PDB file of C-alpha atoms in Angstrom:
ATOM      1  CA  UNK A   1     -19.329   5.612  24.761  1.00 52.00           C
ATOM      2  CA  UNK A   2     -18.373   8.579  26.905  1.00 56.00           C
ATOM      3  CA  UNK A   3     -17.956  11.960  25.518  1.00 59.00           C
ATOM      4  CA  UNK A   4     -14.170  11.675  26.955  1.00 50.00           C
ATOM      5  CA  UNK A   5     -12.944   8.080  24.934  1.00 45.00           C
ATOM      6  CA  UNK A   6     -14.701  10.324  21.831  1.00 51.00           C
ATOM      7  CA  UNK A   7     -12.221  12.755  22.340  1.00 49.00           C
ATOM      8  CA  UNK A   8      -9.423  10.209  23.013  1.00 44.00           C
ATOM      9  CA  UNK A   9     -10.382   8.266  19.716  1.00 45.00           C
ATOM     10  CA  UNK A  10     -10.840  11.578  17.625  1.00 50.00           C
ATOM     11  CA  UNK A  11      -7.560  12.696  19.062  1.00 44.00           C
ATOM     12  CA  UNK A  12      -5.837   9.502  17.964  1.00 43.00           C
ATOM     13  CA  UNK A  13      -7.404   9.138  14.091  1.00 46.00           C
ATOM     14  CA  UNK A  14      -6.954  13.332  13.338  1.00 46.00           C
ATOM     15  CA  UNK A  15      -3.932  14.544  15.519  1.00 42.00           C
ATOM     16  CA  UNK A  16      -1.335  11.862  15.811  1.00 42.00           C
ATOM     17  CA  UNK A  17       1.989  12.979  18.066  1.00 37.00           C
ATOM     18  CA  UNK A  18       4.780  11.736  15.485  1.00 38.00           C
ATOM     19  CA  UNK A  19       5.870  14.653  14.265  1.00 37.00           C
ATOM     20  CA  UNK A  20       2.423  16.070  12.604  1.00 39.00           C
ATOM     21  CA  UNK A  21       0.979  20.239  11.988  1.00 43.00           C
ATOM     22  CA  UNK A  22      -1.478  21.349  14.177  1.00 46.00           C
ATOM     23  CA  UNK A  23      -4.044  20.213  11.206  1.00 49.00           C
ATOM     24  CA  UNK A  24      -3.802  17.046   9.930  1.00 61.00           C
ATOM     25  CA  UNK A  25      -6.116  14.509   8.130  1.00 73.00           C
ATOM     26  CA  UNK A  26      -5.355  10.988   6.765  1.00 85.00           C
ATOM     27  CA  UNK A  27      -4.856  11.239   2.809  1.00 90.00           C
ATOM     28  CA  UNK A  28      -6.189   8.528   0.970  1.00 93.00           C
ATOM     29  CA  UNK A  29      -4.204   6.816  -1.786  1.00 95.00           C
ATOM     30  CA  UNK A  30      -5.453   4.809  -4.567  1.00 96.00           C
ATOM     31  CA  UNK A  31      -2.448   3.092  -5.975  1.00 96.00           C
ATOM     32  CA  UNK A  32      -3.374   0.888  -9.516  1.00 97.00           C
ATOM     33  CA  UNK A  33      -0.418  -1.503 -10.908  1.00 96.00           C
ATOM     34  CA  UNK A  34       0.402  -4.258 -13.165  1.00 95.00           C
ATOM     35  CA  UNK A  35       2.874  -6.866 -11.648  1.00 95.00           C
ATOM     36  CA  UNK A  36       4.568  -9.840 -13.620  1.00 95.00           C
ATOM     37  CA  UNK A  37       4.493 -12.280 -10.616  1.00 94.00           C
ATOM     38  CA  UNK A  38       6.307 -16.088 -10.680  1.00 93.00           C
ATOM     39  CA  UNK A  39       4.429 -18.480  -8.007  1.00 91.00           C
ATOM     40  CA  UNK A  40       6.354 -21.549  -6.741  1.00 87.00           C
ATOM     41  CA  UNK A  41       4.395 -24.099  -4.796  1.00 82.00           C
ATOM     42  CA  UNK A  42       6.537 -27.710  -4.495  1.00 77.00           C
ATOM     43  CA  UNK A  43       5.757 -29.834  -7.966  1.00 74.00           C
ATOM     44  CA  UNK A  44       2.454 -28.402  -8.277  1.00 76.00           C
ATOM     45  CA  UNK A  45       4.045 -24.868  -9.929  1.00 79.00           C
ATOM     46  CA  UNK A  46       7.281 -24.409 -11.030  1.00 82.00           C
ATOM     47  CA  UNK A  47       7.801 -20.698 -11.511  1.00 86.00           C
ATOM     48  CA  UNK A  48       4.728 -19.995 -12.960  1.00 87.00           C
ATOM     49  CA  UNK A  49       3.743 -16.872 -13.974  1.00 90.00           C
ATOM     50  CA  UNK A  50       0.596 -15.726 -11.701  1.00 90.00           C
ATOM     51  CA  UNK A  51      -0.923 -13.698 -15.099  1.00 88.00           C
ATOM     52  CA  UNK A  52      -3.221 -11.261 -12.972  1.00 91.00           C
ATOM     53  CA  UNK A  53      -4.871  -8.534 -14.782  1.00 93.00           C
ATOM     54  CA  UNK A  54      -4.619  -5.417 -12.552  1.00 95.00           C
ATOM     55  CA  UNK A  55      -2.922  -4.957  -8.898  1.00 96.00           C
ATOM     56  CA  UNK A  56      -5.551  -2.764  -6.703  1.00 97.00           C
ATOM     57  CA  UNK A  57      -4.050  -0.815  -3.287  1.00 97.00           C
ATOM     58  CA  UNK A  58      -6.396   2.116  -1.951  1.00 96.00           C
ATOM     59  CA  UNK A  59      -4.379   3.291   1.090  1.00 96.00           C
ATOM     60  CA  UNK A  60      -4.831   5.760   4.487  1.00 95.00           C
ATOM     61  CA  UNK A  61      -1.838   7.467   5.210  1.00 94.00           C
ATOM     62  CA  UNK A  62      -1.167  10.156   7.860  1.00 92.00           C
ATOM     63  CA  UNK A  63       1.791  12.592   7.261  1.00 89.00           C
ATOM     64  CA  UNK A  64       5.188  13.075   9.431  1.00 88.00           C
ATOM     65  CA  UNK A  65       6.424  16.440   7.994  1.00 84.00           C
ATOM     66  CA  UNK A  66       9.268  16.432  10.662  1.00 85.00           C
ATOM     67  CA  UNK A  67      10.173  12.864   9.868  1.00 90.00           C
ATOM     68  CA  UNK A  68       9.843  13.566   6.071  1.00 90.00           C
ATOM     69  CA  UNK A  69       7.542  10.673   5.869  1.00 92.00           C
ATOM     70  CA  UNK A  70       3.640   9.185   5.613  1.00 94.00           C
ATOM     71  CA  UNK A  71       2.369   6.023   7.217  1.00 95.00           C
ATOM     72  CA  UNK A  72      -0.825   4.355   6.772  1.00 95.00           C
ATOM     73  CA  UNK A  73      -2.655   1.005   6.027  1.00 96.00           C
ATOM     74  CA  UNK A  74      -3.783  -0.671   2.620  1.00 97.00           C
ATOM     75  CA  UNK A  75      -5.753  -2.967   1.451  1.00 97.00           C
ATOM     76  CA  UNK A  76      -3.934  -4.648  -1.863  1.00 96.00           C
ATOM     77  CA  UNK A  77      -5.417  -7.082  -4.397  1.00 96.00           C
ATOM     78  CA  UNK A  78      -4.441  -8.529  -7.255  1.00 95.00           C
ATOM     79  CA  UNK A  79      -7.205  -9.474  -9.703  1.00 94.00           C
ATOM     80  CA  UNK A  80      -8.357 -11.395 -12.992  1.00 90.00           C
ATOM     81  CA  UNK A  81      -5.995 -14.236 -12.913  1.00 89.00           C
ATOM     82  CA  UNK A  82      -6.269 -17.454 -14.725  1.00 83.00           C
ATOM     83  CA  UNK A  83      -5.660 -19.665 -11.163  1.00 86.00           C
ATOM     84  CA  UNK A  84      -8.310 -17.359  -9.412  1.00 86.00           C
ATOM     85  CA  UNK A  85     -10.454 -13.853  -9.570  1.00 91.00           C
ATOM     86  CA  UNK A  86      -8.300 -12.373  -6.627  1.00 93.00           C
ATOM     87  CA  UNK A  87      -5.028 -14.738  -6.181  1.00 93.00           C
ATOM     88  CA  UNK A  88      -3.930 -12.151  -3.256  1.00 95.00           C
ATOM     89  CA  UNK A  89      -5.275 -10.127  -1.057  1.00 96.00           C
ATOM     90  CA  UNK A  90      -4.382  -9.049   2.847  1.00 96.00           C
ATOM     91  CA  UNK A  91      -4.259  -6.108   4.610  1.00 97.00           C
ATOM     92  CA  UNK A  92      -0.814  -4.354   5.320  1.00 96.00           C
ATOM     93  CA  UNK A  93       1.162  -1.289   6.515  1.00 97.00           C
ATOM     94  CA  UNK A  94       2.710   1.414   4.449  1.00 96.00           C
ATOM     95  CA  UNK A  95       5.373   3.528   4.844  1.00 96.00           C
ATOM     96  CA  UNK A  96       6.713   6.627   2.592  1.00 96.00           C
ATOM     97  CA  UNK A  97      10.113   8.189   3.138  1.00 96.00           C
ATOM     98  CA  UNK A  98      10.912  11.664   0.967  1.00 94.00           C
ATOM     99  CA  UNK A  99      14.642  12.131   1.745  1.00 94.00           C
ATOM    100  CA  UNK A 100      13.734  16.225  -0.134  1.00 91.00           C
ATOM    101  CA  UNK A 101      11.050  16.938   2.436  1.00 86.00           C
ATOM    102  CA  UNK A 102       7.146  15.153   2.273  1.00 87.00           C
ATOM    103  CA  UNK A 103       4.664  16.199  -1.313  1.00 84.00           C
ATOM    104  CA  UNK A 104       2.465  17.954   0.797  1.00 76.00           C
ATOM    105  CA  UNK A 105       1.866  19.686   3.987  1.00 67.00           C
ATOM    106  CA  UNK A 106      -0.109  22.353   6.365  1.00 64.00           C
ATOM    107  CA  UNK A 107       0.781  25.723   7.463  1.00 63.00           C
ATOM    108  CA  UNK A 108      -0.788  27.506  10.142  1.00 62.00           C
ATOM    109  CA  UNK A 109      -0.098  31.277  10.135  1.00 62.00           C
ATOM    110  CA  UNK A 110      -0.951  33.136  13.466  1.00 62.00           C
ATOM    111  CA  UNK A 111      -4.359  34.289  12.528  1.00 63.00           C
ATOM    112  CA  UNK A 112      -5.771  30.542  12.075  1.00 63.00           C
ATOM    113  CA  UNK A 113      -5.399  31.038   8.129  1.00 63.00           C
ATOM    114  CA  UNK A 114      -4.210  27.014   6.602  1.00 60.00           C
ATOM    115  CA  UNK A 115      -2.863  26.887   3.957  1.00 62.00           C
ATOM    116  CA  UNK A 116      -2.008  23.712   2.131  1.00 69.00           C
ATOM    117  CA  UNK A 117       1.424  23.331   0.310  1.00 71.00           C
ATOM    118  CA  UNK A 118       2.689  20.910  -2.364  1.00 72.00           C
ATOM    119  CA  UNK A 119       6.153  20.326  -4.428  1.00 81.00           C
ATOM    120  CA  UNK A 120       7.514  17.484  -6.585  1.00 87.00           C
ATOM    121  CA  UNK A 121       9.386  14.963  -4.138  1.00 91.00           C
ATOM    122  CA  UNK A 122      10.577  11.482  -4.870  1.00 95.00           C
ATOM    123  CA  UNK A 123       9.954   8.871  -2.034  1.00 96.00           C
ATOM    124  CA  UNK A 124      10.872   5.744  -0.968  1.00 97.00           C
ATOM    125  CA  UNK A 125       8.272   3.116  -0.454  1.00 97.00           C
ATOM    126  CA  UNK A 126       8.403   0.159   1.825  1.00 97.00           C
ATOM    127  CA  UNK A 127       4.596  -2.705   2.715  1.00 96.00           C
ATOM    128  CA  UNK A 128       4.472  -5.552   5.010  1.00 96.00           C
ATOM    129  CA  UNK A 129       1.118  -6.841   4.297  1.00 96.00           C
ATOM    130  CA  UNK A 130      -0.222 -10.751   5.395  1.00 95.00           C
ATOM    131  CA  UNK A 131      -1.737 -12.573   2.411  1.00 95.00           C
ATOM    132  CA  UNK A 132      -3.855 -14.988   1.153  1.00 93.00           C
ATOM    133  CA  UNK A 133      -2.706 -16.499  -1.477  1.00 91.00           C
ATOM    134  CA  UNK A 134      -5.522 -18.635  -2.809  1.00 89.00           C
ATOM    135  CA  UNK A 135      -4.688 -20.562  -6.161  1.00 86.00           C
ATOM    136  CA  UNK A 136      -6.907 -23.294  -8.228  1.00 84.00           C
ATOM    137  CA  UNK A 137      -6.504 -25.179 -11.493  1.00 76.00           C
ATOM    138  CA  UNK A 138      -9.834 -27.467 -12.224  1.00 72.00           C
ATOM    139  CA  UNK A 139     -10.598 -29.589 -15.266  1.00 62.00           C
ATOM    140  CA  UNK A 140      -7.835 -30.767 -16.624  1.00 58.00           C
ATOM    141  CA  UNK A 141      -7.171 -33.810 -18.168  1.00 53.00           C
ATOM    142  CA  UNK A 142      -3.666 -34.449 -17.077  1.00 55.00           C
ATOM    143  CA  UNK A 143      -3.347 -36.586 -14.549  1.00 53.00           C
ATOM    144  CA  UNK A 144      -2.129 -34.482 -11.226  1.00 57.00           C
ATOM    145  CA  UNK A 145      -2.498 -30.969 -12.879  1.00 67.00           C
ATOM    146  CA  UNK A 146      -5.789 -30.378 -10.977  1.00 72.00           C
ATOM    147  CA  UNK A 147      -5.090 -28.524  -7.472  1.00 73.00           C
ATOM    148  CA  UNK A 148      -7.145 -26.106  -5.514  1.00 77.00           C
ATOM    149  CA  UNK A 149      -5.116 -24.647  -2.269  1.00 78.00           C
ATOM    150  CA  UNK A 150      -4.554 -21.426   0.256  1.00 83.00           C
ATOM    151  CA  UNK A 151      -2.053 -20.033   2.377  1.00 87.00           C
ATOM    152  CA  UNK A 152      -1.220 -17.286   4.031  1.00 90.00           C
ATOM    153  CA  UNK A 153       2.044 -15.352   3.494  1.00 92.00           C
ATOM    154  CA  UNK A 154       3.746 -12.735   4.443  1.00 93.00           C
ATOM    155  CA  UNK A 155       4.425 -10.087   1.748  1.00 96.00           C
ATOM    156  CA  UNK A 156       7.123  -7.589   1.491  1.00 96.00           C
ATOM    157  CA  UNK A 157       7.300  -4.555  -0.697  1.00 97.00           C
ATOM    158  CA  UNK A 158      10.216  -2.195  -1.548  1.00 97.00           C
ATOM    159  CA  UNK A 159      10.024   0.635  -4.347  1.00 97.00           C
ATOM    160  CA  UNK A 160      10.938   3.935  -5.097  1.00 97.00           C
ATOM    161  CA  UNK A 161       8.350   6.937  -7.006  1.00 96.00           C
ATOM    162  CA  UNK A 162       7.595  10.690  -6.942  1.00 95.00           C
ATOM    163  CA  UNK A 163       4.680  12.630  -5.520  1.00 93.00           C
ATOM    164  CA  UNK A 164       3.511  15.231  -8.844  1.00 92.00           C
ATOM    165  CA  UNK A 165       1.473  17.918  -7.633  1.00 89.00           C
ATOM    166  CA  UNK A 166      -1.282  18.267 -10.125  1.00 88.00           C
ATOM    167  CA  UNK A 167      -3.284  20.573  -8.637  1.00 82.00           C
ATOM    168  CA  UNK A 168      -5.009  22.266  -5.315  1.00 77.00           C
ATOM    169  CA  UNK A 169      -5.082  18.813  -3.298  1.00 82.00           C
ATOM    170  CA  UNK A 170      -4.555  16.172  -5.664  1.00 88.00           C
ATOM    171  CA  UNK A 171      -1.040  14.862  -5.995  1.00 91.00           C
ATOM    172  CA  UNK A 172      -0.343  11.720  -8.607  1.00 95.00           C
ATOM    173  CA  UNK A 173       2.236   9.520  -8.341  1.00 95.00           C
ATOM    174  CA  UNK A 174       4.394   6.786 -10.233  1.00 96.00           C
ATOM    175  CA  UNK A 175       6.878   3.749  -8.473  1.00 96.00           C
ATOM    176  CA  UNK A 176       8.143   0.791  -9.405  1.00 97.00           C
ATOM    177  CA  UNK A 177       7.978  -1.684  -6.871  1.00 97.00           C
ATOM    178  CA  UNK A 178       9.848  -5.026  -6.541  1.00 97.00           C
ATOM    179  CA  UNK A 179       7.729  -8.039  -3.720  1.00 97.00           C
ATOM    180  CA  UNK A 180       8.233 -11.083  -2.662  1.00 96.00           C
ATOM    181  CA  UNK A 181       6.586 -13.750  -0.236  1.00 94.00           C
ATOM    182  CA  UNK A 182       6.873 -16.586   1.567  1.00 87.00           C
ATOM    183  CA  UNK A 183       4.649 -19.139   3.102  1.00 80.00           C
ATOM    184  CA  UNK A 184       4.806 -20.479   7.345  1.00 64.00           C
ATOM    185  CA  UNK A 185       6.070 -23.899   7.990  1.00 58.00           C
ATOM    186  CA  UNK A 186       2.907 -24.671   8.878  1.00 48.00           C
ATOM    187  CA  UNK A 187       1.245 -23.900   5.738  1.00 52.00           C
ATOM    188  CA  UNK A 188       3.809 -25.838   3.188  1.00 52.00           C
ATOM    189  CA  UNK A 189       1.145 -28.598   3.064  1.00 57.00           C
ATOM    190  CA  UNK A 190       2.599 -28.633  -1.079  1.00 61.00           C
ATOM    191  CA  UNK A 191       6.051 -27.562   0.042  1.00 69.00           C
ATOM    192  CA  UNK A 192       7.717 -24.351  -0.666  1.00 80.00           C
ATOM    193  CA  UNK A 193       5.126 -21.875  -1.332  1.00 86.00           C
ATOM    194  CA  UNK A 194       6.562 -17.924  -2.230  1.00 90.00           C
ATOM    195  CA  UNK A 195       6.105 -15.891  -5.337  1.00 93.00           C
ATOM    196  CA  UNK A 196       8.011 -12.538  -6.192  1.00 95.00           C
ATOM    197  CA  UNK A 197       7.262  -9.863  -8.878  1.00 95.00           C
ATOM    198  CA  UNK A 198       8.306  -6.551 -10.628  1.00 96.00           C
ATOM    199  CA  UNK A 199       6.065  -3.862 -10.940  1.00 96.00           C
ATOM    200  CA  UNK A 200       4.820  -0.399 -11.575  1.00 97.00           C
ATOM    201  CA  UNK A 201       2.281   1.533  -9.891  1.00 96.00           C
ATOM    202  CA  UNK A 202       0.620   4.966 -10.644  1.00 97.00           C
ATOM    203  CA  UNK A 203      -1.583   6.404  -7.945  1.00 96.00           C
ATOM    204  CA  UNK A 204      -4.306   9.396  -7.338  1.00 95.00           C
ATOM    205  CA  UNK A 205      -4.029  11.034  -3.874  1.00 93.00           C
ATOM    206  CA  UNK A 206      -6.162  13.464  -2.150  1.00 89.00           C
ATOM    207  CA  UNK A 207      -7.271  14.570   0.871  1.00 81.00           C
ATOM    208  CA  UNK A 208     -10.545  16.214   2.571  1.00 69.00           C
ATOM    209  CA  UNK A 209     -10.221  19.242   4.505  1.00 59.00           C
TER     210      UNK A 209
END
């Protein structure tokens, strides 16, 4: 790969052009939450609680100060369910919209001195994630109560929360979310497969500049 293409890749990763400041680096947000999730899978599961202990969602975000928003990529997984260690896992897209202005941004003076500014800021959250739902129940003595299957679902998440500037280059957040997902028709060997849940998440966000 020659230097020209290396420069293009660096520009795309670090300096997206959708209203960004001159100095732009990705932010890393680690989100930890607890969701109450009910699952429907034909006659096998009928509104049964998934029972996950924790939901993790690390995210890489780019700020769009002109549009008062952040967009990025995330990995999300539920962990510790009685049906599987990781019953839900997938890679998707995140978006945060700050109606009163983005919570942190860089400003550059004429002498090229860079200042990072923070403020308390509420936000609306949206996420779209293709996920793998992996569930199994074995060892039951009840006829027909044993099963093992996985299905591809598209999870949609909506939420609202706020960023709180804890200290320089550290933002803490809390948000409440509603998420739901259903399987494409070709995945529905068990009938209608879907889930929905409500949850609360706490997150830590930082950047390296």
